[in-house]
mmCIF file of N, CA and C in Angstrom:
data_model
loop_
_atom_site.group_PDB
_atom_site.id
_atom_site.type_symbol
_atom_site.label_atom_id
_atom_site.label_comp_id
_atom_site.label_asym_id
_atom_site.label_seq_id
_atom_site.Cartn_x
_atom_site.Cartn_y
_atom_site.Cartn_z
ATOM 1 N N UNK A 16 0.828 -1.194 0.000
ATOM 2 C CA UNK A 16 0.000 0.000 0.000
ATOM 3 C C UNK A 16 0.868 1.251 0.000
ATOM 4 N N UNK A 17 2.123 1.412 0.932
ATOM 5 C CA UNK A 17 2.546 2.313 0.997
ATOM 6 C C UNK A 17 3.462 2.465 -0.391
ATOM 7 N N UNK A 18 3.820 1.541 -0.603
ATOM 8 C CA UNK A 18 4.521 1.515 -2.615
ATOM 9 C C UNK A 18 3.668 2.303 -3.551
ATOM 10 N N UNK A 19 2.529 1.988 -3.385
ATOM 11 C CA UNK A 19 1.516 2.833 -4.460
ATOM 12 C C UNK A 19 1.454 4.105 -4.007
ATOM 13 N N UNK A 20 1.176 4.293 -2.747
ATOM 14 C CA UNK A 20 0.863 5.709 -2.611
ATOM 15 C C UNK A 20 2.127 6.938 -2.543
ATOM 16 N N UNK A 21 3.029 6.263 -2.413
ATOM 17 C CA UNK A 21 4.920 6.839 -2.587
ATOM 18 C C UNK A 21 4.445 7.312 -4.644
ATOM 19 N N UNK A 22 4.244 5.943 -5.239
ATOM 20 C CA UNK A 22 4.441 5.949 -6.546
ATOM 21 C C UNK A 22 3.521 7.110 -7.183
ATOM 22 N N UNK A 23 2.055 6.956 -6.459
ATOM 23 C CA UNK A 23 1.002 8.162 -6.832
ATOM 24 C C UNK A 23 1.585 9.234 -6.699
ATOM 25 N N UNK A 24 2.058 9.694 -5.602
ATOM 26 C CA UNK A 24 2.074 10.760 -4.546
ATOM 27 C C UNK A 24 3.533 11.847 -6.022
ATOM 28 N N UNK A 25 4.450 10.621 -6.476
ATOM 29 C CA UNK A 25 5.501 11.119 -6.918
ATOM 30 C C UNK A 25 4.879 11.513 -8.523
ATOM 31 N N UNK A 26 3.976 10.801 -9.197
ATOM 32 C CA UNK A 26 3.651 10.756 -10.051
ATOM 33 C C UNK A 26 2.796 12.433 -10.696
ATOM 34 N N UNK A 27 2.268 12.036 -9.146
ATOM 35 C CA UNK A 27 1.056 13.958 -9.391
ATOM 36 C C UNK A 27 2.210 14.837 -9.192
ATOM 37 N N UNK A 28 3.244 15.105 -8.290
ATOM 38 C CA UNK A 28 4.294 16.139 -8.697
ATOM 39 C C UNK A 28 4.797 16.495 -9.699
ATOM 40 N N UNK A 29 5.203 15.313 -10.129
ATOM 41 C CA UNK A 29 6.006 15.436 -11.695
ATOM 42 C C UNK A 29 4.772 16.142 -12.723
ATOM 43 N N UNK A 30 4.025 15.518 -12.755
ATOM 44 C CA UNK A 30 2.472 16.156 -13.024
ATOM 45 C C UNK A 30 3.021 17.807 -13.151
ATOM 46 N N UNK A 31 2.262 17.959 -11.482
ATOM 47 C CA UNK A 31 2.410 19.462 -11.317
ATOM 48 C C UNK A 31 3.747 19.938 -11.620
ATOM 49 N N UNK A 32 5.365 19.640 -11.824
ATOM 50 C CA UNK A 32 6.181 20.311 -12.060
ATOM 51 C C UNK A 32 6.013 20.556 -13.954
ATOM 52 N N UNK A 33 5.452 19.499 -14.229
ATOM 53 C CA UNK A 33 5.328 20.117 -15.927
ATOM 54 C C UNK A 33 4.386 21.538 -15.970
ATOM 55 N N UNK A 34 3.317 21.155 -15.178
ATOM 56 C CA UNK A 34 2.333 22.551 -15.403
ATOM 57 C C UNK A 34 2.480 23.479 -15.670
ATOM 58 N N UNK A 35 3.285 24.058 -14.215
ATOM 59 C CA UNK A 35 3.881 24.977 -13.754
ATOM 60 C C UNK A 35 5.021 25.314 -14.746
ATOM 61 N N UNK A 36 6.014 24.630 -15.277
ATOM 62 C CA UNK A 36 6.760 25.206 -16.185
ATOM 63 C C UNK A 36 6.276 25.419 -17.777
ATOM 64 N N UNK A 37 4.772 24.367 -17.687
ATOM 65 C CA UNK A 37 4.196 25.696 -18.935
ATOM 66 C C UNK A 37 3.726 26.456 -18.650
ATOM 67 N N UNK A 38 3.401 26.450 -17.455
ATOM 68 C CA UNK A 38 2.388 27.543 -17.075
ATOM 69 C C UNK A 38 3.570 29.292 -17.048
ATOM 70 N N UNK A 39 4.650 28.936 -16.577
ATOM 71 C CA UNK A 39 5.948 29.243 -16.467
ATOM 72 C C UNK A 39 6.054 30.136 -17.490
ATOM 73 N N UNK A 40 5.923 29.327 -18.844
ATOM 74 C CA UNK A 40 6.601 29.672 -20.029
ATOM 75 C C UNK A 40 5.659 30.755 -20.702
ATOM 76 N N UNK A 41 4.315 30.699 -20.268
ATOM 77 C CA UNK A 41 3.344 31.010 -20.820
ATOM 78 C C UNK A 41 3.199 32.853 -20.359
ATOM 79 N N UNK A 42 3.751 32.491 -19.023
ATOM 80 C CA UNK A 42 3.604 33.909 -18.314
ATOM 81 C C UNK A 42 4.440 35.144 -19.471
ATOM 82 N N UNK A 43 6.220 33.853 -19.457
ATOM 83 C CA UNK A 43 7.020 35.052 -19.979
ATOM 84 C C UNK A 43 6.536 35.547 -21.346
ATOM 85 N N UNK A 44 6.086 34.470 -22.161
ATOM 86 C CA UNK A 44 5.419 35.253 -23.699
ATOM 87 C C UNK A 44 4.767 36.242 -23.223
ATOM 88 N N UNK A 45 3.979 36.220 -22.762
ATOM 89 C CA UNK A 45 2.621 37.031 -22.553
ATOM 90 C C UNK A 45 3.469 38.219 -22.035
ATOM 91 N N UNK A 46 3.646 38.116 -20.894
ATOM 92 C CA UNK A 46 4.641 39.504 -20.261
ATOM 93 C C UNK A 46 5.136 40.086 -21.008
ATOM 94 N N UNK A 47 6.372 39.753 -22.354
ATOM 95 C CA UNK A 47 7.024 39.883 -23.079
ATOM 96 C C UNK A 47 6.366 40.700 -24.231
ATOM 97 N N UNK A 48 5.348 39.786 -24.535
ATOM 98 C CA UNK A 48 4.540 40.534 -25.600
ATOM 99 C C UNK A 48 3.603 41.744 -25.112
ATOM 100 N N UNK A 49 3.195 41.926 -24.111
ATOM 101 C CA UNK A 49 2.279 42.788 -23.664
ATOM 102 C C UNK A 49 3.604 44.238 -23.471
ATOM 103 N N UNK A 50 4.974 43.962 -22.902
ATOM 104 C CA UNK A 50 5.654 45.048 -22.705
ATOM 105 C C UNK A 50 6.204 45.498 -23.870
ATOM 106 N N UNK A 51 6.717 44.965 -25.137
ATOM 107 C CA UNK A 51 6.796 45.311 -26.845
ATOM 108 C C UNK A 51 5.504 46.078 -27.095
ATOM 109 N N UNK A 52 4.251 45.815 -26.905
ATOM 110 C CA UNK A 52 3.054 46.315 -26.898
ATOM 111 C C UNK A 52 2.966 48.065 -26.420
ATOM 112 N N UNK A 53 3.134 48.152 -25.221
ATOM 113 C CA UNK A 53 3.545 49.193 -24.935
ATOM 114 C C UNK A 53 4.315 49.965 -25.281
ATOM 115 N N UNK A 54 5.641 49.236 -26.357
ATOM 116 C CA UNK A 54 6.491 50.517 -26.783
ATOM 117 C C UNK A 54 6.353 50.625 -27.551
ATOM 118 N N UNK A 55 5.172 50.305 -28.376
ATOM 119 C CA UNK A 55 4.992 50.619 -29.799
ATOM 120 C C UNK A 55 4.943 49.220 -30.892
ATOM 121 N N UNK A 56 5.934 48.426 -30.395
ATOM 122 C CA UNK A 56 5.526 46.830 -31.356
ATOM 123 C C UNK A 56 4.513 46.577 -31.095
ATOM 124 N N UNK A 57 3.916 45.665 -32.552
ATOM 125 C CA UNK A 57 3.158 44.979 -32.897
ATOM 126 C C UNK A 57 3.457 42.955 -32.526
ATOM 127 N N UNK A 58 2.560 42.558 -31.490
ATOM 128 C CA UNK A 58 2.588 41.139 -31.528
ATOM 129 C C UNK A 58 1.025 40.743 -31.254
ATOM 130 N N UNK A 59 0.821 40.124 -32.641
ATOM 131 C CA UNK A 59 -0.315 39.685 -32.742
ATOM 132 C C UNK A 59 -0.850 38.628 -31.939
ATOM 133 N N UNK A 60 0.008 37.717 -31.782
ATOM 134 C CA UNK A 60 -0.200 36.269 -30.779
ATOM 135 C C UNK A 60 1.127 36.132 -30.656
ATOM 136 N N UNK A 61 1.651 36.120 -29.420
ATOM 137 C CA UNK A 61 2.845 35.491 -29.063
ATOM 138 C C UNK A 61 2.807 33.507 -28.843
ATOM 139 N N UNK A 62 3.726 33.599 -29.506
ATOM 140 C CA UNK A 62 3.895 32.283 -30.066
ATOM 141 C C UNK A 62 4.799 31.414 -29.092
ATOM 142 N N UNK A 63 5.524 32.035 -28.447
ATOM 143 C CA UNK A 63 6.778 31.282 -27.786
ATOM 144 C C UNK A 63 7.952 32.593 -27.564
ATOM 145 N N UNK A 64 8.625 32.008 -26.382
ATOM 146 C CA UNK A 64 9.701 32.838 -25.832
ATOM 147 C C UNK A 64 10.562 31.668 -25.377
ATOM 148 N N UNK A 65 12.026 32.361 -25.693
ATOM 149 C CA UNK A 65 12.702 31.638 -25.290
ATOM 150 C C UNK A 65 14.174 32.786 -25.060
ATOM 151 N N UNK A 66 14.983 32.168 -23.878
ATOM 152 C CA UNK A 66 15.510 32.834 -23.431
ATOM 153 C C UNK A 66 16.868 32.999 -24.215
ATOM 154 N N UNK A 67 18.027 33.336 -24.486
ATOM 155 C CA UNK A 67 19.008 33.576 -25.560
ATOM 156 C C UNK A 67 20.018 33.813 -24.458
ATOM 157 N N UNK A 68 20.551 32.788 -23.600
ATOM 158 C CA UNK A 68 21.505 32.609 -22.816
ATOM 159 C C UNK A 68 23.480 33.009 -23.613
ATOM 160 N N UNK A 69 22.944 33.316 -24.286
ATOM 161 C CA UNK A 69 24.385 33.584 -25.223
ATOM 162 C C UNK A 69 24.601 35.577 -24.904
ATOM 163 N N UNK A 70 23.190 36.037 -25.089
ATOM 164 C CA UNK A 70 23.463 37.228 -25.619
ATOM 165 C C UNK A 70 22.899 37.832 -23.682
ATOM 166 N N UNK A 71 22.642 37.313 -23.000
ATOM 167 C CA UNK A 71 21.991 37.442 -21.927
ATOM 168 C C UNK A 71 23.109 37.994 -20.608
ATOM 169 N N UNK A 72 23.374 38.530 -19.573
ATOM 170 C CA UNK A 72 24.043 38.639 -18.955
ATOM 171 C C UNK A 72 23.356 38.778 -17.281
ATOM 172 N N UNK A 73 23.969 39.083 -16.300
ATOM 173 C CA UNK A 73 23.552 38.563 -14.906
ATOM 174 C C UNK A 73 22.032 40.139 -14.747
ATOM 175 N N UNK A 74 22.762 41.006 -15.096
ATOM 176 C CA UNK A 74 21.663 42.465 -15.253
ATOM 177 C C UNK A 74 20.877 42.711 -16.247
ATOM 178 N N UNK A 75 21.050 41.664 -16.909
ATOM 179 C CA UNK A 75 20.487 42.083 -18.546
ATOM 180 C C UNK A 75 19.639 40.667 -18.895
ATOM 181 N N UNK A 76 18.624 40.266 -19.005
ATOM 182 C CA UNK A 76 18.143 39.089 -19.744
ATOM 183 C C UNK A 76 17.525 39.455 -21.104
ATOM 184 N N UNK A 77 18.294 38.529 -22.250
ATOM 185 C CA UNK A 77 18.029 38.839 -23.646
ATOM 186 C C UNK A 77 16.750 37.523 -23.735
ATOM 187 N N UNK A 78 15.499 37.997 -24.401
ATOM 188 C CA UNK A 78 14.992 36.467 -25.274
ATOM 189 C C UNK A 78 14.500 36.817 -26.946
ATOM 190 N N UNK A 79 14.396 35.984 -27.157
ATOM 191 C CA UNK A 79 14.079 35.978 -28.197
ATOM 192 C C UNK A 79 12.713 35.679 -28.068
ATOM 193 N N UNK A 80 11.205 36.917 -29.107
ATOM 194 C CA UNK A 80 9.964 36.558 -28.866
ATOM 195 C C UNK A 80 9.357 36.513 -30.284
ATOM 196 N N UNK A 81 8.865 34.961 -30.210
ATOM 197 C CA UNK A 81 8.337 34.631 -31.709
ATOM 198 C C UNK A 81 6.555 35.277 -31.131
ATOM 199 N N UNK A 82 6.122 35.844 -32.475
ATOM 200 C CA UNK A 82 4.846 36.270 -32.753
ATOM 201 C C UNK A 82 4.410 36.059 -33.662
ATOM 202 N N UNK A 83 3.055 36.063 -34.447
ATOM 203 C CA UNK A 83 2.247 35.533 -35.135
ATOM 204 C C UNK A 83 2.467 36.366 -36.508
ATOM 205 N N UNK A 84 3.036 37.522 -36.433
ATOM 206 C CA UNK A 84 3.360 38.492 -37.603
ATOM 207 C C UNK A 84 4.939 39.237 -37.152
ATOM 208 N N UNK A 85 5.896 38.822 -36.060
ATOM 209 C CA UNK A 85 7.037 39.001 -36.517
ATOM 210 C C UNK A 85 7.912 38.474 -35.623
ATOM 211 N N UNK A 86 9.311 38.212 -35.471
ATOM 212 C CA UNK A 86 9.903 37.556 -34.135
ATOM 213 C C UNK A 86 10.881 38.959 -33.829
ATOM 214 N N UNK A 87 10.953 38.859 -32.494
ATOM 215 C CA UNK A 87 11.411 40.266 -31.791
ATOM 216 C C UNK A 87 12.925 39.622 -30.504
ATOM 217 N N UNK A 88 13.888 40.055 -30.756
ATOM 218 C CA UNK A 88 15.053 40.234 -30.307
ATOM 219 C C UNK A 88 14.694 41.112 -28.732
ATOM 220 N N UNK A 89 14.542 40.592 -27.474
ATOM 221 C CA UNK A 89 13.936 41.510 -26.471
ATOM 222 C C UNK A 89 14.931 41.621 -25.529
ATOM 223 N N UNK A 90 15.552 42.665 -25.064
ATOM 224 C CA UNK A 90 16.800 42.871 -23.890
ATOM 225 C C UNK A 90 16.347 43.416 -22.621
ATOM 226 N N UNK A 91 16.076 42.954 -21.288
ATOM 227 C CA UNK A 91 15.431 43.380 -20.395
ATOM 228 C C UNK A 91 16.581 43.669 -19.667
ATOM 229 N N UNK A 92 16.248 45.140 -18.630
ATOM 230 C CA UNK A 92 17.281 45.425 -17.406
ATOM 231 C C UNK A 92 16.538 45.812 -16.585
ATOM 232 N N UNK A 93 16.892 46.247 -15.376
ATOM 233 C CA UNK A 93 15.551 46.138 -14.628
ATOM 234 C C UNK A 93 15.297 47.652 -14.605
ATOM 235 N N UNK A 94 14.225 47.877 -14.177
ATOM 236 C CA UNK A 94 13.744 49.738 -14.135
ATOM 237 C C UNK A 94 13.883 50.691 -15.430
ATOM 238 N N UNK A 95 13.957 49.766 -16.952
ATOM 239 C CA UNK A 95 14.185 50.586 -18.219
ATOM 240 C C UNK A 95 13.239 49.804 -18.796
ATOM 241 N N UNK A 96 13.353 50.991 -20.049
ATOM 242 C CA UNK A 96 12.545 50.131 -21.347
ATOM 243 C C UNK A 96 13.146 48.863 -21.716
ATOM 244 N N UNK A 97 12.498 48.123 -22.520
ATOM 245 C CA UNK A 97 12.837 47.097 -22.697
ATOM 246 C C UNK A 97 13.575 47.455 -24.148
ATOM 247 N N UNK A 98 14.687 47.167 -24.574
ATOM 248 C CA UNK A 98 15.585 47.148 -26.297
ATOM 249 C C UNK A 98 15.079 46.188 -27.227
ATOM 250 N N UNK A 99 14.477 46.825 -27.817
ATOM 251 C CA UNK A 99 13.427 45.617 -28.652
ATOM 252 C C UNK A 99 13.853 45.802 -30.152
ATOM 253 N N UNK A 100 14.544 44.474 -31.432
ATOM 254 C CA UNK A 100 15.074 44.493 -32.219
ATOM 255 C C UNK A 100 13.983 43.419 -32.566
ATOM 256 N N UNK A 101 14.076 43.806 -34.136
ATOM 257 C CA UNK A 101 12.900 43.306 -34.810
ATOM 258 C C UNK A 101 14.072 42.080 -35.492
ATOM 259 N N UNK A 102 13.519 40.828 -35.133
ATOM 260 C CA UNK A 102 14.596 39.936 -36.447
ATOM 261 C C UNK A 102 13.488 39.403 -37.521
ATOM 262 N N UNK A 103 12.765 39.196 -37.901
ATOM 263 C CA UNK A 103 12.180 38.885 -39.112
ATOM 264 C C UNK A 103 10.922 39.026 -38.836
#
């Protein structure tokens, strides 16, 4: 009995840790796209975000934000506009 309920118990976490990291992922598009929004870009449906650990630094997070009519190069620091480069 206690085997199954160890096995359940581990099973619904893993569960909930996927959620949460779409749920996760879902926030940053949206955030992302709603603050391009504000400076004037256009994102019709944000499609996906993903973070660009290359171009990114400890004060600075770069992602890259795919949208439904263009993908956007996004540089965040904290307390500024966001540097928003249009790549295709």
């Amino acid at each position: 009995m206690f085997k199954f309920t160890g096995f359940a118990f581990g099973a619904l976490f893993l569960i909930g840790l996927s959620d949460s990291t779409a749920l996760a992922q879902e926030t940053v598009q949206s955030m992302l796209a709603a603050q391009i929004r504000t400076q004037g870009f256009t994102c019709d449906k944000a499609l996906g975000a993903k973070k660009d650990a290359k171009r990114s630094k400890a004060d600075r997070e770069v992602w890259v934000l795919r949208c439904s009519n263009a993908t956007y190069r996004v540089g965040r620091a904290p307390d500024m506009a966001a540097k928003v480069e249009v790549i295709r």
